[in-house]
Amino acid sequence: MTARADPFIHPITRLSICGLLAAGADWVEFAALRDAAGISDSVLSKQSVMLEDAGYVQVRKGAVGRRPRTWFRLTAQGRQALEGHLAWLAQLEEAVSVGTRDSTHVTPKPVNGWTALRTVPSPE
């Protein structure tokens, strides 16, 4: 797995949805995901369509009794993108922590189309 920023997963709502799906059961029901993410039906609907179109989430529709239901699960591509993005975030946190501990000056440096942090010695 490569630590890499994923601009598609980065928005907090999509990151939350993917993270919850990665941590949940194989298939997660709409209401359970909505409640766990703390978002509205319309937000989950819109974001799930975007994630499905990107190939990160698989959607299954069916019924329980006479009630329609929707379930979601993270695809292999979605899991790989999430793991890479989380690894990138961990590297970013480490760079910030090292910079804070070492009293170094932190300057932005573009990485994969994103601005990451690079530590350099403080000017003296």
mmCIF file with all atom_site columns, C-alpha atoms in Angstrom:
data_model
loop_
_atom_site.group_PDB
_atom_site.id
_atom_site.type_symbol
_atom_site.label_atom_id
_atom_site.label_alt_id
_atom_site.label_comp_id
_atom_site.label_asym_id
_atom_site.label_entity_id
_atom_site.label_seq_id
_atom_site.pdbx_PDB_ins_code
_atom_site.Cartn_x
_atom_site.Cartn_y
_atom_site.Cartn_z
_atom_site.occupancy
_atom_site.B_iso_or_equiv
_atom_site.pdbx_formal_charge
_atom_site.auth_seq_id
_atom_site.auth_comp_id
_atom_site.auth_asym_id
_atom_site.auth_atom_id
_atom_site.pdbx_PDB_model_num
ATOM 1   C CA . MET A 1 1   ? 0.000   0.000  0.000  1.00 0.00 ? 1   MET A CA 1
ATOM 2   C CA . THR A 1 2   ? 1.260   3.450  -0.905 1.00 0.00 ? 2   THR A CA 1
ATOM 3   C CA . ALA A 1 3   ? 0.647   6.369  1.419  1.00 0.00 ? 3   ALA A CA 1
ATOM 4   C CA . ARG A 1 4   ? -1.141  8.768  -0.893 1.00 0.00 ? 4   ARG A CA 1
ATOM 5   C CA . ALA A 1 5   ? -3.601  11.601 -0.443 1.00 0.00 ? 5   ALA A CA 1
ATOM 6   C CA . ASP A 1 6   ? -6.921  10.821 -2.073 1.00 0.00 ? 6   ASP A CA 1
ATOM 7   C CA . PRO A 1 7   ? -8.720  14.095 -2.846 1.00 0.00 ? 7   PRO A CA 1
ATOM 8   C CA . PHE A 1 8   ? -11.958 12.210 -3.455 1.00 0.00 ? 8   PHE A CA 1
ATOM 9   C CA . ILE A 1 9   ? -12.039 10.586 0.006  1.00 0.00 ? 9   ILE A CA 1
ATOM 10  C CA . HIS A 1 10  ? -10.586 13.595 1.827  1.00 0.00 ? 10  HIS A CA 1
ATOM 11  C CA . PRO A 1 11  ? -13.850 15.518 2.493  1.00 0.00 ? 11  PRO A CA 1
ATOM 12  C CA . ILE A 1 12  ? -14.857 14.591 6.032  1.00 0.00 ? 12  ILE A CA 1
ATOM 13  C CA . THR A 1 13  ? -18.281 13.170 5.130  1.00 0.00 ? 13  THR A CA 1
ATOM 14  C CA . ARG A 1 14  ? -16.861 10.750 2.566  1.00 0.00 ? 14  ARG A CA 1
ATOM 15  C CA . LEU A 1 15  ? -13.927 9.902  4.821  1.00 0.00 ? 15  LEU A CA 1
ATOM 16  C CA . SER A 1 16  ? -16.388 9.115  7.626  1.00 0.00 ? 16  SER A CA 1
ATOM 17  C CA . ILE A 1 17  ? -18.573 6.950  5.379  1.00 0.00 ? 17  ILE A CA 1
ATOM 18  C CA . CYS A 1 18  ? -15.588 4.975  4.074  1.00 0.00 ? 18  CYS A CA 1
ATOM 19  C CA . GLY A 1 19  ? -14.098 4.609  7.545  1.00 0.00 ? 19  GLY A CA 1
ATOM 20  C CA . LEU A 1 20  ? -17.356 3.342  8.999  1.00 0.00 ? 20  LEU A CA 1
ATOM 21  C CA . LEU A 1 21  ? -17.820 0.888  6.136  1.00 0.00 ? 21  LEU A CA 1
ATOM 22  C CA . ALA A 1 22  ? -14.251 -0.379 6.585  1.00 0.00 ? 22  ALA A CA 1
ATOM 23  C CA . ALA A 1 23  ? -14.845 -0.941 10.293 1.00 0.00 ? 23  ALA A CA 1
ATOM 24  C CA . GLY A 1 24  ? -18.343 -2.385 9.952  1.00 0.00 ? 24  GLY A CA 1
ATOM 25  C CA . ALA A 1 25  ? -19.835 -5.647 8.829  1.00 0.00 ? 25  ALA A CA 1
ATOM 26  C CA . ASP A 1 26  ? -19.648 -6.793 5.220  1.00 0.00 ? 26  ASP A CA 1
ATOM 27  C CA . TRP A 1 27  ? -22.884 -4.943 4.353  1.00 0.00 ? 27  TRP A CA 1
ATOM 28  C CA . VAL A 1 28  ? -24.084 -1.936 6.376  1.00 0.00 ? 28  VAL A CA 1
ATOM 29  C CA . GLU A 1 29  ? -27.724 -0.838 6.268  1.00 0.00 ? 29  GLU A CA 1
ATOM 30  C CA . PHE A 1 30  ? -28.546 2.745  5.235  1.00 0.00 ? 30  PHE A CA 1
ATOM 31  C CA . ALA A 1 31  ? -30.045 3.831  8.580  1.00 0.00 ? 31  ALA A CA 1
ATOM 32  C CA . ALA A 1 32  ? -27.157 2.358  10.589 1.00 0.00 ? 32  ALA A CA 1
ATOM 33  C CA . LEU A 1 33  ? -24.582 4.146  8.431  1.00 0.00 ? 33  LEU A CA 1
ATOM 34  C CA . ARG A 1 34  ? -26.557 7.407  8.473  1.00 0.00 ? 34  ARG A CA 1
ATOM 35  C CA . ASP A 1 35  ? -26.833 7.340  12.264 1.00 0.00 ? 35  ASP A CA 1
ATOM 36  C CA . ALA A 1 36  ? -23.203 6.348  12.836 1.00 0.00 ? 36  ALA A CA 1
ATOM 37  C CA . ALA A 1 37  ? -21.975 9.115  10.520 1.00 0.00 ? 37  ALA A CA 1
ATOM 38  C CA . GLY A 1 38  ? -24.363 11.651 12.054 1.00 0.00 ? 38  GLY A CA 1
ATOM 39  C CA . ILE A 1 39  ? -25.622 12.847 8.688  1.00 0.00 ? 39  ILE A CA 1
ATOM 40  C CA . SER A 1 40  ? -29.021 13.268 7.036  1.00 0.00 ? 40  SER A CA 1
ATOM 41  C CA . ASP A 1 41  ? -30.651 10.880 4.575  1.00 0.00 ? 41  ASP A CA 1
ATOM 42  C CA . SER A 1 42  ? -30.086 13.307 1.712  1.00 0.00 ? 42  SER A CA 1
ATOM 43  C CA . VAL A 1 43  ? -26.381 13.774 2.495  1.00 0.00 ? 43  VAL A CA 1
ATOM 44  C CA . LEU A 1 44  ? -25.816 10.018 2.698  1.00 0.00 ? 44  LEU A CA 1
ATOM 45  C CA . SER A 1 45  ? -27.730 9.485  -0.539 1.00 0.00 ? 45  SER A CA 1
ATOM 46  C CA . LYS A 1 46  ? -25.717 12.105 -2.420 1.00 0.00 ? 46  LYS A CA 1
ATOM 47  C CA . GLN A 1 47  ? -22.331 11.033 -1.066 1.00 0.00 ? 47  GLN A CA 1
ATOM 48  C CA . SER A 1 48  ? -23.036 7.315  -1.587 1.00 0.00 ? 48  SER A CA 1
ATOM 49  C CA . VAL A 1 49  ? -23.845 7.933  -5.262 1.00 0.00 ? 49  VAL A CA 1
ATOM 50  C CA . MET A 1 50  ? -20.531 9.778  -5.644 1.00 0.00 ? 50  MET A CA 1
ATOM 51  C CA . LEU A 1 51  ? -18.628 6.989  -3.876 1.00 0.00 ? 51  LEU A CA 1
ATOM 52  C CA . GLU A 1 52  ? -20.407 4.351  -5.968 1.00 0.00 ? 52  GLU A CA 1
ATOM 53  C CA . ASP A 1 53  ? -19.628 6.206  -9.215 1.00 0.00 ? 53  ASP A CA 1
ATOM 54  C CA . ALA A 1 54  ? -15.959 6.346  -8.166 1.00 0.00 ? 54  ALA A CA 1
ATOM 55  C CA . GLY A 1 55  ? -15.964 2.576  -7.587 1.00 0.00 ? 55  GLY A CA 1
ATOM 56  C CA . TYR A 1 56  ? -15.299 2.903  -3.842 1.00 0.00 ? 56  TYR A CA 1
ATOM 57  C CA . VAL A 1 57  ? -18.679 1.680  -2.567 1.00 0.00 ? 57  VAL A CA 1
ATOM 58  C CA . GLN A 1 58  ? -21.047 -1.036 -3.705 1.00 0.00 ? 58  GLN A CA 1
ATOM 59  C CA . VAL A 1 59  ? -24.782 -0.495 -3.157 1.00 0.00 ? 59  VAL A CA 1
ATOM 60  C CA . ARG A 1 60  ? -27.389 -3.225 -2.826 1.00 0.00 ? 60  ARG A CA 1
ATOM 61  C CA . LYS A 1 61  ? -31.116 -2.529 -2.763 1.00 0.00 ? 61  LYS A CA 1
ATOM 62  C CA . GLY A 1 62  ? -33.759 -4.920 -1.571 1.00 0.00 ? 62  GLY A CA 1
ATOM 63  C CA . ALA A 1 63  ? -36.590 -5.254 0.869  1.00 0.00 ? 63  ALA A CA 1
ATOM 64  C CA . VAL A 1 64  ? -37.171 -6.567 4.341  1.00 0.00 ? 64  VAL A CA 1
ATOM 65  C CA . GLY A 1 65  ? -40.777 -7.621 4.343  1.00 0.00 ? 65  GLY A CA 1
ATOM 66  C CA . ARG A 1 66  ? -42.506 -4.874 2.425  1.00 0.00 ? 66  ARG A CA 1
ATOM 67  C CA . ARG A 1 67  ? -40.054 -2.177 3.401  1.00 0.00 ? 67  ARG A CA 1
ATOM 68  C CA . PRO A 1 68  ? -37.360 -1.137 0.911  1.00 0.00 ? 68  PRO A CA 1
ATOM 69  C CA . ARG A 1 69  ? -33.809 -1.225 2.249  1.00 0.00 ? 69  ARG A CA 1
ATOM 70  C CA . THR A 1 70  ? -30.395 -0.120 1.004  1.00 0.00 ? 70  THR A CA 1
ATOM 71  C CA . TRP A 1 71  ? -27.070 -1.619 2.080  1.00 0.00 ? 71  TRP A CA 1
ATOM 72  C CA . PHE A 1 72  ? -23.522 -0.471 1.412  1.00 0.00 ? 72  PHE A CA 1
ATOM 73  C CA . ARG A 1 73  ? -20.084 -2.016 1.490  1.00 0.00 ? 73  ARG A CA 1
ATOM 74  C CA . LEU A 1 74  ? -16.603 -0.789 0.691  1.00 0.00 ? 74  LEU A CA 1
ATOM 75  C CA . THR A 1 75  ? -15.113 -2.256 -2.492 1.00 0.00 ? 75  THR A CA 1
ATOM 76  C CA . ALA A 1 76  ? -11.521 -3.507 -2.700 1.00 0.00 ? 76  ALA A CA 1
ATOM 77  C CA . GLN A 1 77  ? -10.667 -0.315 -4.614 1.00 0.00 ? 77  GLN A CA 1
ATOM 78  C CA . GLY A 1 78  ? -12.336 1.789  -1.913 1.00 0.00 ? 78  GLY A CA 1
ATOM 79  C CA . ARG A 1 79  ? -10.497 -0.041 0.869  1.00 0.00 ? 79  ARG A CA 1
ATOM 80  C CA . GLN A 1 80  ? -7.161  0.457  -0.906 1.00 0.00 ? 80  GLN A CA 1
ATOM 81  C CA . ALA A 1 81  ? -7.857  4.180  -1.413 1.00 0.00 ? 81  ALA A CA 1
ATOM 82  C CA . LEU A 1 82  ? -8.930  4.586  2.213  1.00 0.00 ? 82  LEU A CA 1
ATOM 83  C CA . GLU A 1 83  ? -5.880  2.758  3.571  1.00 0.00 ? 83  GLU A CA 1
ATOM 84  C CA . GLY A 1 84  ? -3.548  4.842  1.389  1.00 0.00 ? 84  GLY A CA 1
ATOM 85  C CA . HIS A 1 85  ? -5.241  8.061  2.479  1.00 0.00 ? 85  HIS A CA 1
ATOM 86  C CA . LEU A 1 86  ? -5.092  7.101  6.162  1.00 0.00 ? 86  LEU A CA 1
ATOM 87  C CA . ALA A 1 87  ? -1.393  6.247  5.791  1.00 0.00 ? 87  ALA A CA 1
ATOM 88  C CA . TRP A 1 88  ? -0.830  9.658  4.197  1.00 0.00 ? 88  TRP A CA 1
ATOM 89  C CA . LEU A 1 89  ? -2.660  11.330 7.092  1.00 0.00 ? 89  LEU A CA 1
ATOM 90  C CA . ALA A 1 90  ? -0.491  9.383  9.572  1.00 0.00 ? 90  ALA A CA 1
ATOM 91  C CA . GLN A 1 91  ? 2.654   10.603 7.782  1.00 0.00 ? 91  GLN A CA 1
ATOM 92  C CA . LEU A 1 92  ? 1.320   14.136 7.906  1.00 0.00 ? 92  LEU A CA 1
ATOM 93  C CA . GLU A 1 93  ? 0.666   13.816 11.640 1.00 0.00 ? 93  GLU A CA 1
ATOM 94  C CA . GLU A 1 94  ? 4.161   12.441 12.187 1.00 0.00 ? 94  GLU A CA 1
ATOM 95  C CA . ALA A 1 95  ? 5.709   15.332 10.247 1.00 0.00 ? 95  ALA A CA 1
ATOM 96  C CA . VAL A 1 96  ? 3.788   17.822 12.359 1.00 0.00 ? 96  VAL A CA 1
ATOM 97  C CA . SER A 1 97  ? 4.691   16.003 15.593 1.00 0.00 ? 97  SER A CA 1
ATOM 98  C CA . VAL A 1 98  ? 8.380   15.837 14.694 1.00 0.00 ? 98  VAL A CA 1
ATOM 99  C CA . GLY A 1 99  ? 8.323   19.491 13.726 1.00 0.00 ? 99  GLY A CA 1
ATOM 100 C CA . THR A 1 100 ? 6.755   20.444 17.033 1.00 0.00 ? 100 THR A CA 1
ATOM 101 C CA . ARG A 1 101 ? 9.150   18.290 19.102 1.00 0.00 ? 101 ARG A CA 1
ATOM 102 C CA . ASP A 1 102 ? 12.258  19.470 17.287 1.00 0.00 ? 102 ASP A CA 1
ATOM 103 C CA . SER A 1 103 ? 11.234  23.146 17.212 1.00 0.00 ? 103 SER A CA 1
ATOM 104 C CA . THR A 1 104 ? 11.794  23.137 13.494 1.00 0.00 ? 104 THR A CA 1
ATOM 105 C CA . HIS A 1 105 ? 10.152  25.375 11.006 1.00 0.00 ? 105 HIS A CA 1
ATOM 106 C CA . VAL A 1 106 ? 7.464   23.644 8.939  1.00 0.00 ? 106 VAL A CA 1
ATOM 107 C CA . THR A 1 107 ? 6.993   24.729 5.329  1.00 0.00 ? 107 THR A CA 1
ATOM 108 C CA . PRO A 1 108 ? 4.429   23.563 2.774  1.00 0.00 ? 108 PRO A CA 1
ATOM 109 C CA . LYS A 1 109 ? 5.635   21.268 0.007  1.00 0.00 ? 109 LYS A CA 1
ATOM 110 C CA . PRO A 1 110 ? 3.347   20.020 -2.808 1.00 0.00 ? 110 PRO A CA 1
ATOM 111 C CA . VAL A 1 111 ? 2.970   16.216 -2.818 1.00 0.00 ? 111 VAL A CA 1
ATOM 112 C CA . ASN A 1 112 ? 0.621   14.337 -5.160 1.00 0.00 ? 112 ASN A CA 1
ATOM 113 C CA . GLY A 1 113 ? -1.251  17.541 -5.918 1.00 0.00 ? 113 GLY A CA 1
ATOM 114 C CA . TRP A 1 114 ? -1.712  18.319 -2.203 1.00 0.00 ? 114 TRP A CA 1
ATOM 115 C CA . THR A 1 115 ? 0.269   20.517 0.081  1.00 0.00 ? 115 THR A CA 1
ATOM 116 C CA . ALA A 1 116 ? 2.022   18.305 2.604  1.00 0.00 ? 116 ALA A CA 1
ATOM 117 C CA . LEU A 1 117 ? 4.366   19.420 5.333  1.00 0.00 ? 117 LEU A CA 1
ATOM 118 C CA . ARG A 1 118 ? 8.117   19.179 5.160  1.00 0.00 ? 118 ARG A CA 1
ATOM 119 C CA . THR A 1 119 ? 10.282  20.029 8.137  1.00 0.00 ? 119 THR A CA 1
ATOM 120 C CA . VAL A 1 120 ? 13.369  22.164 7.724  1.00 0.00 ? 120 VAL A CA 1
ATOM 121 C CA . PRO A 1 121 ? 15.702  23.588 10.369 1.00 0.00 ? 121 PRO A CA 1
ATOM 122 C CA . SER A 1 122 ? 14.508  26.817 11.934 1.00 0.00 ? 122 SER A CA 1
ATOM 123 C CA . PRO A 1 123 ? 16.176  29.950 10.656 1.00 0.00 ? 123 PRO A CA 1
ATOM 124 C CA . GLU A 1 124 ? 18.698  31.204 13.180 1.00 0.00 ? 124 GLU A CA 1
#
